[in-house]
Amino acid sequence: MFADRAKIYIRSGKGGDGHVSFRRELFVPNGGPDGGDGGKGGDIIFEVDEGLNTLYDYRHKRKFCAQDGEQGGKTRCHGKNGKDLTLKVPPGTVIKEAESGKVIADMSGGNTRQVILTGGKGGLGNMHFATSTMQVPKYAQPGQSAKELWVQLELKVIADVGLVGFPNVGKSTLLSRVTNARPKIANYHFTTLNPNLGVVDLEGGKGFVIADIPGLIEGASEGVGLGHEFLRHIERTKIMIHLVDAASTEGRDPIDDVYKINAELRAYNEEIAGRPQVIAANKIDAIYPDAEDPVQKLKGEFEPQGIRVFPISAVSGQGLKELLYYVREVLDTLPSEDVVFEQEYFPEESLIEENLPYTVEKSTEEENTYIVEGPKIEKMLGYTNLDSEKGFAFFQKFLKDTGILDDLEAAGIQEGDTVRMYGLQFDYYK
């Protein structure tokens, strides 16, 4: 089975803990703090590998963890950073949060490398906490916790043109005739279980990528047959070729087939059904000469709707040149950018649990200082990049929405007082 979906668990590295130690040298009986910082945990990175075309590597291994950062050491020694873990995926892979189905990243277009989960920051050693009133700090900051997430990987093929039609109408034959693709061809339904890609080269013009999308039958949008497994591959295509059996060699009505497939597309995604379409009336070499011309019936039905109909024979090649050049003309009128799915899920905003506790207390060791700590605070700092404008705005919103600012005021904080949250320290102003 074509591996175009996989559900995996990813975890970034935990930050190394800061170290508590003091200088111990001959003739220096009261050396100051010299505990080093912990190392940063490794990131989880997704990277496009042009040599891959399936997600097979993620079918049997489901758990991927980056390396944790090392603990800080004595004499201001910094712990070693954990190694990043880079996961290779084929172009066109969409990474979604498994439970909600929201897009985290689309590995297509210019996006060839993206950090999905950042490693936890290393904790500060006790050398950072010495003050005029606290010269012997026996506290070091723990490393920030690892981030973990279940993600769904979905491969949506990157093709300009989608070739759709009911089984056995000749899609694989057409693809093998007009491209360098070599799909398996046999005379029974559901021969094609893989979405085959091929490149169409046109004389004196630009080529394009065409994908044979299998599995479309009635009820496909509801998951009947292999519908949902393959409908996702249409999502990036800019134009669709409806291939129908004009000769009705299996007793199918080609007009009815077009309407049924469009109904499935509309049920799956209304926007996709509204994209440009063209009808390829295949097997014209099998039409009886004295019978009513089915191609004219197709033209009479669909060309008033703006859908061109081209009589072709995928076996002999008749009519293919006219069809392909028309498709190229339509593509030239459409935006050249790839269809890229926008990010909908932001791990730094979504992985902080509402029910985690925190405490707000006035320091007994330092004047005008308030300590805010607890799993909720530690997790928030671990998921938020305070160096970015968006991350800092999220931090401010977090303080307000969780009631931390109200709790600080209830504890008696005044403007100019210091707030300390693990390694983060700032002055309080309304």
Tab-separated table of C-alpha atoms in Angstrom:
chain	number	residue	atom	x	y	z
A	1	MET	CA	0.000	0.000	0.000
A	2	PHE	CA	1.264	3.473	-0.882
A	3	ALA	CA	2.500	5.105	2.335
A	4	ASP	CA	1.031	8.601	2.165
A	5	ARG	CA	-0.056	8.939	5.820
A	6	ALA	CA	1.655	8.343	9.135
A	7	LYS	CA	0.961	9.252	12.752
A	8	ILE	CA	4.090	9.769	14.842
A	9	TYR	CA	5.134	11.019	18.281
A	10	ILE	CA	7.808	13.729	18.364
A	11	ARG	CA	9.638	15.083	21.405
A	12	SER	CA	12.283	17.775	21.614
A	13	GLY	CA	15.159	17.578	24.086
A	14	LYS	CA	14.876	18.726	27.689
A	15	GLY	CA	17.157	21.558	28.729
A	16	GLY	CA	20.011	20.617	31.047
A	17	ASP	CA	19.730	21.747	34.681
A	18	GLY	CA	21.868	24.580	35.982
A	19	HIS	CA	24.540	23.593	38.511
A	20	VAL	CA	25.030	24.682	42.120
A	21	SER	CA	28.685	24.903	43.162
A	22	PHE	CA	31.170	27.319	44.763
A	23	ARG	CA	34.817	28.119	44.167
A	24	ARG	CA	37.019	25.962	46.313
A	25	GLU	CA	40.673	26.977	46.077
A	26	LEU	CA	43.594	27.083	48.452
A	27	PHE	CA	43.613	30.324	50.430
A	28	VAL	CA	40.114	31.177	49.086
A	29	PRO	CA	37.892	29.836	51.868
A	30	ASN	CA	34.716	31.655	50.783
A	31	GLY	CA	34.734	31.494	47.009
A	32	GLY	CA	31.697	32.766	45.145
A	33	PRO	CA	29.170	30.724	43.187
A	34	ASP	CA	30.515	29.165	39.979
A	35	GLY	CA	27.787	26.736	38.890
A	36	GLY	CA	27.524	26.552	35.086
A	37	ASP	CA	24.464	26.656	32.866
A	38	GLY	CA	22.754	23.610	31.434
A	39	GLY	CA	22.816	22.904	27.714
A	40	LYS	CA	19.860	23.508	25.395
A	41	GLY	CA	17.775	20.513	24.374
A	42	GLY	CA	17.759	19.434	20.741
A	43	ASP	CA	15.107	20.650	18.288
A	44	ILE	CA	12.775	18.510	16.166
A	45	ILE	CA	13.266	19.636	12.559
A	46	PHE	CA	11.450	18.513	9.418
A	47	GLU	CA	13.377	18.749	6.155
A	48	VAL	CA	12.394	18.039	2.558
A	49	ASP	CA	14.310	15.281	0.758
A	50	GLU	CA	13.694	15.416	-2.983
A	51	GLY	CA	14.696	11.767	-3.271
A	52	LEU	CA	11.726	10.565	-1.206
A	53	ASN	CA	8.231	10.034	-2.590
A	54	THR	CA	6.467	8.174	0.244
A	55	LEU	CA	6.235	8.241	4.041
A	56	TYR	CA	7.260	4.598	4.299
A	57	ASP	CA	10.034	5.355	6.828
A	58	TYR	CA	7.378	6.418	9.357
A	59	ARG	CA	5.150	3.352	9.010
A	60	HIS	CA	7.104	1.129	11.394
A	61	LYS	CA	8.918	3.577	13.644
A	62	ARG	CA	6.528	5.936	15.424
A	63	LYS	CA	8.575	7.631	18.181
A	64	PHE	CA	11.221	10.285	17.503
A	65	CYS	CA	13.086	12.123	20.281
A	66	ALA	CA	15.822	14.738	20.136
A	67	GLN	CA	18.708	14.628	22.612
A	68	ASP	CA	18.468	16.281	26.037
A	69	GLY	CA	20.889	19.009	27.022
A	70	GLU	CA	23.611	18.176	29.536
A	71	GLN	CA	23.667	19.525	33.069
A	72	GLY	CA	25.948	22.455	33.855
A	73	GLY	CA	29.195	21.806	35.721
A	74	LYS	CA	31.562	23.318	38.230
A	75	THR	CA	33.847	26.279	37.499
A	76	ARG	CA	31.270	27.878	35.184
A	77	CYS	CA	31.303	24.916	32.775
A	78	HIS	CA	28.409	25.036	30.306
A	79	GLY	CA	26.556	21.787	29.672
A	80	LYS	CA	26.692	20.402	26.148
A	81	ASN	CA	23.692	21.194	23.931
A	82	GLY	CA	21.558	18.247	22.881
A	83	LYS	CA	21.701	17.195	19.215
A	84	ASP	CA	18.838	18.247	16.970
A	85	LEU	CA	16.814	15.499	15.282
A	86	THR	CA	16.109	16.098	11.598
A	87	LEU	CA	13.273	14.087	10.038
A	88	LYS	CA	13.352	13.785	6.245
A	89	VAL	CA	10.036	13.890	4.355
A	90	PRO	CA	9.083	14.015	0.670
A	91	PRO	CA	8.075	17.356	-0.884
A	92	GLY	CA	4.368	18.031	-0.421
A	93	THR	CA	4.173	16.603	3.115
A	94	VAL	CA	1.725	18.416	5.388
A	95	ILE	CA	2.348	18.168	9.141
A	96	LYS	CA	-0.822	18.365	11.251
A	97	GLU	CA	-1.583	18.226	14.955
A	98	ALA	CA	-3.007	14.732	15.262
A	99	GLU	CA	-6.053	15.424	17.443
A	100	SER	CA	-7.376	18.629	15.859
A	101	GLY	CA	-6.145	18.048	12.302
A	102	LYS	CA	-4.880	21.647	12.136
A	103	VAL	CA	-1.871	22.393	9.914
A	104	ILE	CA	1.451	23.007	11.675
A	105	ALA	CA	3.617	23.145	8.543
A	106	ASP	CA	3.374	22.496	4.804
A	107	MET	CA	6.680	21.217	3.423
A	108	SER	CA	6.217	22.514	-0.106
A	109	GLY	CA	6.927	25.607	-2.135
A	110	GLY	CA	9.932	27.364	-0.621
A	111	ASN	CA	9.503	25.718	2.788
A	112	THR	CA	12.176	23.013	2.751
A	113	ARG	CA	13.209	23.090	6.410
A	114	GLN	CA	11.209	23.988	9.522
A	115	VAL	CA	11.715	23.639	13.263
A	116	ILE	CA	8.499	22.125	14.631
A	117	LEU	CA	9.424	21.744	18.315
A	118	THR	CA	12.259	23.700	19.929
A	119	GLY	CA	14.340	22.110	22.642
A	120	GLY	CA	14.037	23.308	26.224
A	121	LYS	CA	16.399	26.082	27.282
A	122	GLY	CA	19.184	25.129	29.634
A	123	GLY	CA	18.794	26.219	33.242
A	124	LEU	CA	21.024	28.953	34.663
A	125	GLY	CA	23.707	27.979	37.154
A	126	ASN	CA	23.826	29.552	40.593
A	127	MET	CA	26.532	32.018	39.489
A	128	HIS	CA	23.707	34.064	37.903
A	129	PHE	CA	21.766	34.474	41.114
A	130	ALA	CA	24.328	36.229	43.270
A	131	THR	CA	23.211	39.691	44.423
A	132	SER	CA	24.383	42.165	47.023
A	133	THR	CA	21.911	40.711	49.498
A	134	MET	CA	22.243	37.066	48.349
A	135	GLN	CA	25.951	36.318	47.938
A	136	VAL	CA	25.720	32.560	48.472
A	137	PRO	CA	22.811	31.415	46.279
A	138	LYS	CA	22.122	27.715	46.731
A	139	TYR	CA	19.636	27.680	43.897
A	140	ALA	CA	20.098	26.910	40.211
A	141	GLN	CA	17.457	26.985	37.537
A	142	PRO	CA	16.201	23.628	36.249
A	143	GLY	CA	16.287	23.099	32.498
A	144	GLN	CA	13.038	23.701	30.694
A	145	SER	CA	11.017	20.611	29.962
A	146	ALA	CA	10.871	18.886	26.607
A	147	LYS	CA	7.980	19.555	24.248
A	148	GLU	CA	6.034	16.610	22.909
A	149	LEU	CA	3.348	16.222	20.310
A	150	TRP	CA	1.524	13.616	18.246
A	151	VAL	CA	1.489	14.703	14.624
A	152	GLN	CA	-0.170	13.382	11.490
A	153	LEU	CA	1.947	13.400	8.335
A	154	GLU	CA	0.015	13.554	5.067
A	155	LEU	CA	1.595	13.495	1.637
A	156	LYS	CA	-0.354	15.587	-0.865
A	157	VAL	CA	1.276	15.187	-4.260
A	158	ILE	CA	2.475	18.346	-5.981
A	159	ALA	CA	1.035	18.297	-9.484
A	160	ASP	CA	-0.329	21.034	-11.753
A	161	VAL	CA	-2.965	18.763	-13.269
A	162	GLY	CA	-5.086	16.056	-11.678
A	163	LEU	CA	-6.335	13.205	-13.837
A	164	VAL	CA	-9.650	11.947	-12.437
A	165	GLY	CA	-12.179	9.405	-13.571
A	166	PHE	CA	-13.899	6.183	-12.630
A	167	PRO	CA	-11.822	2.978	-12.574
A	168	ASN	CA	-10.962	1.394	-15.912
A	169	VAL	CA	-11.530	4.460	-18.114
A	170	GLY	CA	-7.859	4.563	-19.181
A	171	LYS	CA	-6.128	6.966	-16.790
A	172	SER	CA	-2.989	4.850	-16.416
A	173	THR	CA	-2.826	4.290	-20.186
A	174	LEU	CA	-3.121	8.028	-20.836
A	175	LEU	CA	-0.462	8.851	-18.243
A	176	SER	CA	1.985	6.342	-19.712
A	177	ARG	CA	1.318	7.731	-23.210
A	178	VAL	CA	1.889	11.442	-22.485
A	179	THR	CA	4.559	11.315	-19.755
A	180	ASN	CA	7.641	9.418	-18.637
A	181	ALA	CA	5.614	7.610	-15.963
A	182	ARG	CA	5.340	3.839	-16.140
A	183	PRO	CA	2.236	2.881	-14.144
A	184	LYS	CA	1.105	-0.736	-13.961
A	185	ILE	CA	-1.808	-1.320	-16.306
A	186	ALA	CA	-4.315	-4.165	-16.201
A	187	ASN	CA	-7.945	-4.635	-17.108
A	188	TYR	CA	-9.657	-4.726	-13.730
A	189	HIS	CA	-10.999	-2.179	-11.300
A	190	PHE	CA	-8.731	-0.531	-8.757
A	191	THR	CA	-5.568	-1.584	-10.547
A	192	THR	CA	-4.004	1.726	-9.536
A	193	LEU	CA	-3.481	2.024	-5.816
A	194	ASN	CA	-0.756	4.675	-5.986
A	195	PRO	CA	-1.115	8.257	-7.223
A	196	ASN	CA	1.238	8.170	-10.193
A	197	LEU	CA	3.089	11.328	-11.238
A	198	GLY	CA	4.430	12.152	-14.674
A	199	VAL	CA	5.937	15.132	-16.473
A	200	VAL	CA	4.392	16.222	-19.766
A	201	ASP	CA	6.954	17.749	-22.149
A	202	LEU	CA	5.530	19.964	-24.890
A	203	GLU	CA	7.394	21.100	-28.000
A	204	GLY	CA	8.007	24.832	-27.952
A	205	GLY	CA	6.226	25.245	-24.659
A	206	LYS	CA	6.531	24.661	-20.949
A	207	GLY	CA	5.723	21.249	-19.593
A	208	PHE	CA	3.667	20.452	-16.527
A	209	VAL	CA	3.266	17.742	-13.891
A	210	ILE	CA	0.207	15.518	-14.101
A	211	ALA	CA	-1.031	13.093	-11.422
A	212	ASP	CA	-3.263	10.076	-11.959
A	213	ILE	CA	-5.559	10.209	-8.908
A	214	PRO	CA	-6.978	6.729	-8.235
A	215	GLY	CA	-9.829	5.521	-6.090
A	216	LEU	CA	-12.631	7.851	-7.158
A	217	ILE	CA	-15.996	6.111	-7.047
A	218	GLU	CA	-19.430	7.028	-5.770
A	219	GLY	CA	-19.203	7.652	-2.034
A	220	ALA	CA	-15.485	8.454	-2.184
A	221	SER	CA	-15.989	11.689	-0.234
A	222	GLU	CA	-17.545	9.616	2.554
A	223	GLY	CA	-14.587	7.265	2.658
A	224	VAL	CA	-16.108	4.509	0.523
A	225	GLY	CA	-13.495	2.402	-1.230
A	226	LEU	CA	-10.196	4.258	-1.204
A	227	GLY	CA	-11.818	7.662	-1.551
A	228	HIS	CA	-10.395	9.556	1.397
A	229	GLU	CA	-7.010	7.916	0.928
A	230	PHE	CA	-6.586	9.649	-2.438
A	231	LEU	CA	-8.898	12.663	-2.596
A	232	ARG	CA	-6.300	14.625	-0.612
A	233	HIS	CA	-3.936	14.394	-3.585
A	234	ILE	CA	-6.263	16.605	-5.642
A	235	GLU	CA	-5.925	19.492	-3.198
A	236	ARG	CA	-2.811	20.993	-4.826
A	237	THR	CA	-3.870	20.599	-8.465
A	238	LYS	CA	-4.803	23.721	-10.435
A	239	ILE	CA	-6.845	22.079	-13.190
A	240	MET	CA	-8.530	18.684	-13.542
A	241	ILE	CA	-8.876	16.446	-16.560
A	242	HIS	CA	-12.022	14.300	-16.362
A	243	LEU	CA	-11.295	11.136	-18.289
A	244	VAL	CA	-14.460	9.325	-19.394
A	245	ASP	CA	-15.123	6.236	-21.497
A	246	ALA	CA	-16.905	7.813	-24.455
A	247	ALA	CA	-17.524	4.412	-26.050
A	248	SER	CA	-19.261	3.111	-22.886
A	249	THR	CA	-17.361	-0.175	-23.243
A	250	GLU	CA	-18.497	-1.183	-19.750
A	251	GLY	CA	-21.982	0.250	-20.040
A	252	ARG	CA	-21.240	3.463	-18.140
A	253	ASP	CA	-22.809	6.788	-19.107
A	254	PRO	CA	-19.916	9.295	-19.555
A	255	ILE	CA	-22.133	12.320	-18.861
A	256	ASP	CA	-23.391	10.764	-15.633
A	257	ASP	CA	-19.799	9.892	-14.655
A	258	VAL	CA	-18.681	13.530	-14.854
A	259	TYR	CA	-21.585	14.681	-12.694
A	260	LYS	CA	-20.966	11.940	-10.132
A	261	ILE	CA	-17.258	12.716	-9.781
A	262	ASN	CA	-17.972	16.433	-9.500
A	263	ALA	CA	-20.479	15.652	-6.769
A	264	GLU	CA	-17.783	13.710	-4.884
A	265	LEU	CA	-15.298	16.559	-5.299
A	266	ARG	CA	-17.876	19.083	-4.101
A	267	ALA	CA	-18.704	16.966	-1.061
A	268	TYR	CA	-15.012	16.692	-0.216
A	269	ASN	CA	-14.036	20.311	-0.849
A	270	GLU	CA	-16.241	22.917	-2.510
A	271	GLU	CA	-13.266	25.051	-3.544
A	272	ILE	CA	-11.603	22.167	-5.404
A	273	ALA	CA	-14.784	21.455	-7.369
A	274	GLY	CA	-14.751	25.073	-8.590
A	275	ARG	CA	-11.302	24.839	-10.202
A	276	PRO	CA	-10.944	24.728	-14.017
A	277	GLN	CA	-11.881	21.430	-15.660
A	278	VAL	CA	-11.564	19.819	-19.057
A	279	ILE	CA	-13.146	16.578	-20.291
A	280	ALA	CA	-11.138	13.989	-22.220
A	281	ALA	CA	-13.557	11.671	-24.060
A	282	ASN	CA	-11.434	8.525	-24.304
A	283	LYS	CA	-11.728	5.351	-26.407
A	284	ILE	CA	-13.148	7.121	-29.473
A	285	ASP	CA	-11.535	4.382	-31.584
A	286	ALA	CA	-14.051	1.942	-30.035
A	287	ILE	CA	-17.161	3.954	-30.972
A	288	TYR	CA	-19.391	2.271	-33.568
A	289	PRO	CA	-19.562	4.432	-36.733
A	290	ASP	CA	-23.327	4.174	-37.138
A	291	ALA	CA	-24.110	4.875	-33.475
A	292	GLU	CA	-25.098	8.251	-32.058
A	293	ASP	CA	-21.949	10.309	-31.507
A	294	PRO	CA	-21.350	10.378	-27.698
A	295	VAL	CA	-18.693	13.087	-28.044
A	296	GLN	CA	-21.267	15.524	-29.453
A	297	LYS	CA	-23.582	14.659	-26.551
A	298	LEU	CA	-20.767	15.459	-24.103
A	299	LYS	CA	-20.033	18.755	-25.872
A	300	GLY	CA	-23.696	19.690	-25.929
A	301	GLU	CA	-23.949	19.021	-22.201
A	302	PHE	CA	-20.744	20.575	-20.840
A	303	GLU	CA	-19.347	23.161	-23.257
A	304	PRO	CA	-22.254	25.572	-22.535
A	305	GLN	CA	-21.012	25.332	-18.904
A	306	GLY	CA	-17.535	26.435	-19.991
A	307	ILE	CA	-15.972	22.946	-19.842
A	308	ARG	CA	-14.155	21.996	-23.068
A	309	VAL	CA	-14.461	18.431	-24.385
A	310	PHE	CA	-11.630	16.772	-26.351
A	311	PRO	CA	-12.138	13.434	-28.152
A	312	ILE	CA	-9.015	11.269	-27.629
A	313	SER	CA	-7.671	7.752	-27.814
A	314	ALA	CA	-5.109	7.035	-25.112
A	315	VAL	CA	-4.067	3.889	-26.996
A	316	SER	CA	-3.455	5.394	-30.449
A	317	GLY	CA	-2.587	8.927	-29.322
A	318	GLN	CA	-5.340	10.569	-31.370
A	319	GLY	CA	-6.350	14.002	-30.033
A	320	LEU	CA	-3.768	14.079	-27.238
A	321	LYS	CA	-1.747	16.988	-28.652
A	322	GLU	CA	-4.802	19.281	-28.767
A	323	LEU	CA	-5.800	18.296	-25.208
A	324	LEU	CA	-2.341	18.868	-23.690
A	325	TYR	CA	-1.738	22.233	-25.371
A	326	TYR	CA	-5.156	23.455	-24.220
A	327	VAL	CA	-4.322	22.418	-20.640
A	328	ARG	CA	-1.038	24.333	-20.924
A	329	GLU	CA	-2.932	27.434	-22.108
A	330	VAL	CA	-5.258	27.252	-19.107
A	331	LEU	CA	-2.318	26.819	-16.721
A	332	ASP	CA	-0.698	29.935	-18.174
A	333	THR	CA	-3.728	31.964	-17.092
A	334	LEU	CA	-3.580	30.687	-13.494
A	335	PRO	CA	-1.277	31.839	-10.657
A	336	SER	CA	2.110	30.135	-10.906
A	337	GLU	CA	2.580	29.755	-7.147
A	338	ASP	CA	2.186	26.329	-5.574
A	339	VAL	CA	-0.882	25.683	-3.457
A	340	VAL	CA	0.482	25.909	0.101
A	341	PHE	CA	-1.596	25.282	3.231
A	342	GLU	CA	-1.403	28.024	5.855
A	343	GLN	CA	-0.337	27.277	9.423
A	344	GLU	CA	-3.331	26.849	11.742
A	345	TYR	CA	-1.755	25.320	14.841
A	346	PHE	CA	0.980	26.983	16.900
A	347	PRO	CA	2.569	24.621	19.453
A	348	GLU	CA	3.759	27.455	21.718
A	349	GLU	CA	0.151	28.587	22.202
A	350	SER	CA	-1.512	25.205	22.328
A	351	LEU	CA	0.656	23.025	24.571
A	352	ILE	CA	0.135	24.917	27.839
A	353	GLU	CA	-2.439	23.068	29.923
A	354	GLU	CA	-5.002	25.233	31.690
A	355	ASN	CA	-5.112	23.148	34.863
A	356	LEU	CA	-1.404	23.288	35.745
A	357	PRO	CA	-0.754	25.107	39.067
A	358	TYR	CA	1.444	28.105	39.824
A	359	THR	CA	2.293	30.191	42.908
A	360	VAL	CA	2.906	33.911	43.460
A	361	GLU	CA	4.934	34.790	46.574
A	362	LYS	CA	6.955	37.698	47.934
A	363	SER	CA	10.613	36.794	48.343
A	364	THR	CA	11.820	36.426	51.932
A	365	GLU	CA	15.451	36.854	50.873
A	366	GLU	CA	15.338	39.820	48.488
A	367	GLU	CA	13.546	43.100	48.976
A	368	ASN	CA	10.845	44.210	46.535
A	369	THR	CA	11.048	40.894	44.683
A	370	TYR	CA	8.179	38.533	43.848
A	371	ILE	CA	8.617	34.924	42.762
A	372	VAL	CA	6.195	33.303	40.294
A	373	GLU	CA	6.796	29.597	39.706
A	374	GLY	CA	5.130	26.261	39.146
A	375	PRO	CA	4.618	23.779	36.269
A	376	LYS	CA	2.322	26.177	34.394
A	377	ILE	CA	4.964	28.946	34.348
A	378	GLU	CA	7.812	26.598	33.489
A	379	LYS	CA	5.851	25.077	30.622
A	380	MET	CA	4.818	28.483	29.274
A	381	LEU	CA	8.423	29.699	29.227
A	382	GLY	CA	9.522	26.484	27.570
A	383	TYR	CA	7.079	26.900	24.688
A	384	THR	CA	7.447	30.645	24.157
A	385	ASN	CA	10.173	32.468	22.269
A	386	LEU	CA	10.363	35.756	24.179
A	387	ASP	CA	12.904	37.131	21.709
A	388	SER	CA	10.229	37.395	19.024
A	389	GLU	CA	7.580	40.115	18.971
A	390	LYS	CA	4.787	37.554	18.665
A	391	GLY	CA	6.220	35.461	21.498
A	392	PHE	CA	6.503	38.450	23.839
A	393	ALA	CA	2.940	39.540	23.036
A	394	PHE	CA	1.772	35.996	23.841
A	395	PHE	CA	3.695	36.179	27.154
A	396	GLN	CA	1.936	39.424	28.114
A	397	LYS	CA	-1.458	37.989	27.201
A	398	PHE	CA	-0.659	34.858	29.223
A	399	LEU	CA	0.096	36.900	32.360
A	400	LYS	CA	-3.179	38.763	32.026
A	401	ASP	CA	-5.473	35.897	31.022
A	402	THR	CA	-4.244	33.484	33.713
A	403	GLY	CA	-4.709	36.044	36.498
A	404	ILE	CA	-1.017	36.238	37.395
A	405	LEU	CA	-1.040	40.051	37.225
A	406	ASP	CA	-4.048	40.147	39.573
A	407	ASP	CA	-2.300	37.764	41.964
A	408	LEU	CA	0.837	39.939	41.995
A	409	GLU	CA	-1.188	43.014	42.877
A	410	ALA	CA	-3.001	41.082	45.597
A	411	ALA	CA	0.420	40.139	47.025
A	412	GLY	CA	1.271	43.851	47.291
A	413	ILE	CA	3.549	44.440	44.315
A	414	GLN	CA	4.370	48.067	43.458
A	415	GLU	CA	5.626	49.686	40.261
A	416	GLY	CA	9.364	49.149	39.896
A	417	ASP	CA	9.405	45.949	41.953
A	418	THR	CA	11.097	42.887	40.494
A	419	VAL	CA	9.281	39.788	39.209
A	420	ARG	CA	11.284	36.584	38.859
A	421	MET	CA	10.094	33.539	36.921
A	422	TYR	CA	12.855	30.947	36.940
A	423	GLY	CA	15.539	32.486	34.696
A	424	LEU	CA	13.348	35.386	33.566
A	425	GLN	CA	13.468	38.611	35.557
A	426	PHE	CA	11.723	41.920	34.830
A	427	ASP	CA	10.490	45.087	36.546
A	428	TYR	CA	6.764	45.427	37.116
A	429	TYR	CA	4.922	48.387	35.595
A	430	LYS	CA	1.225	48.750	34.903
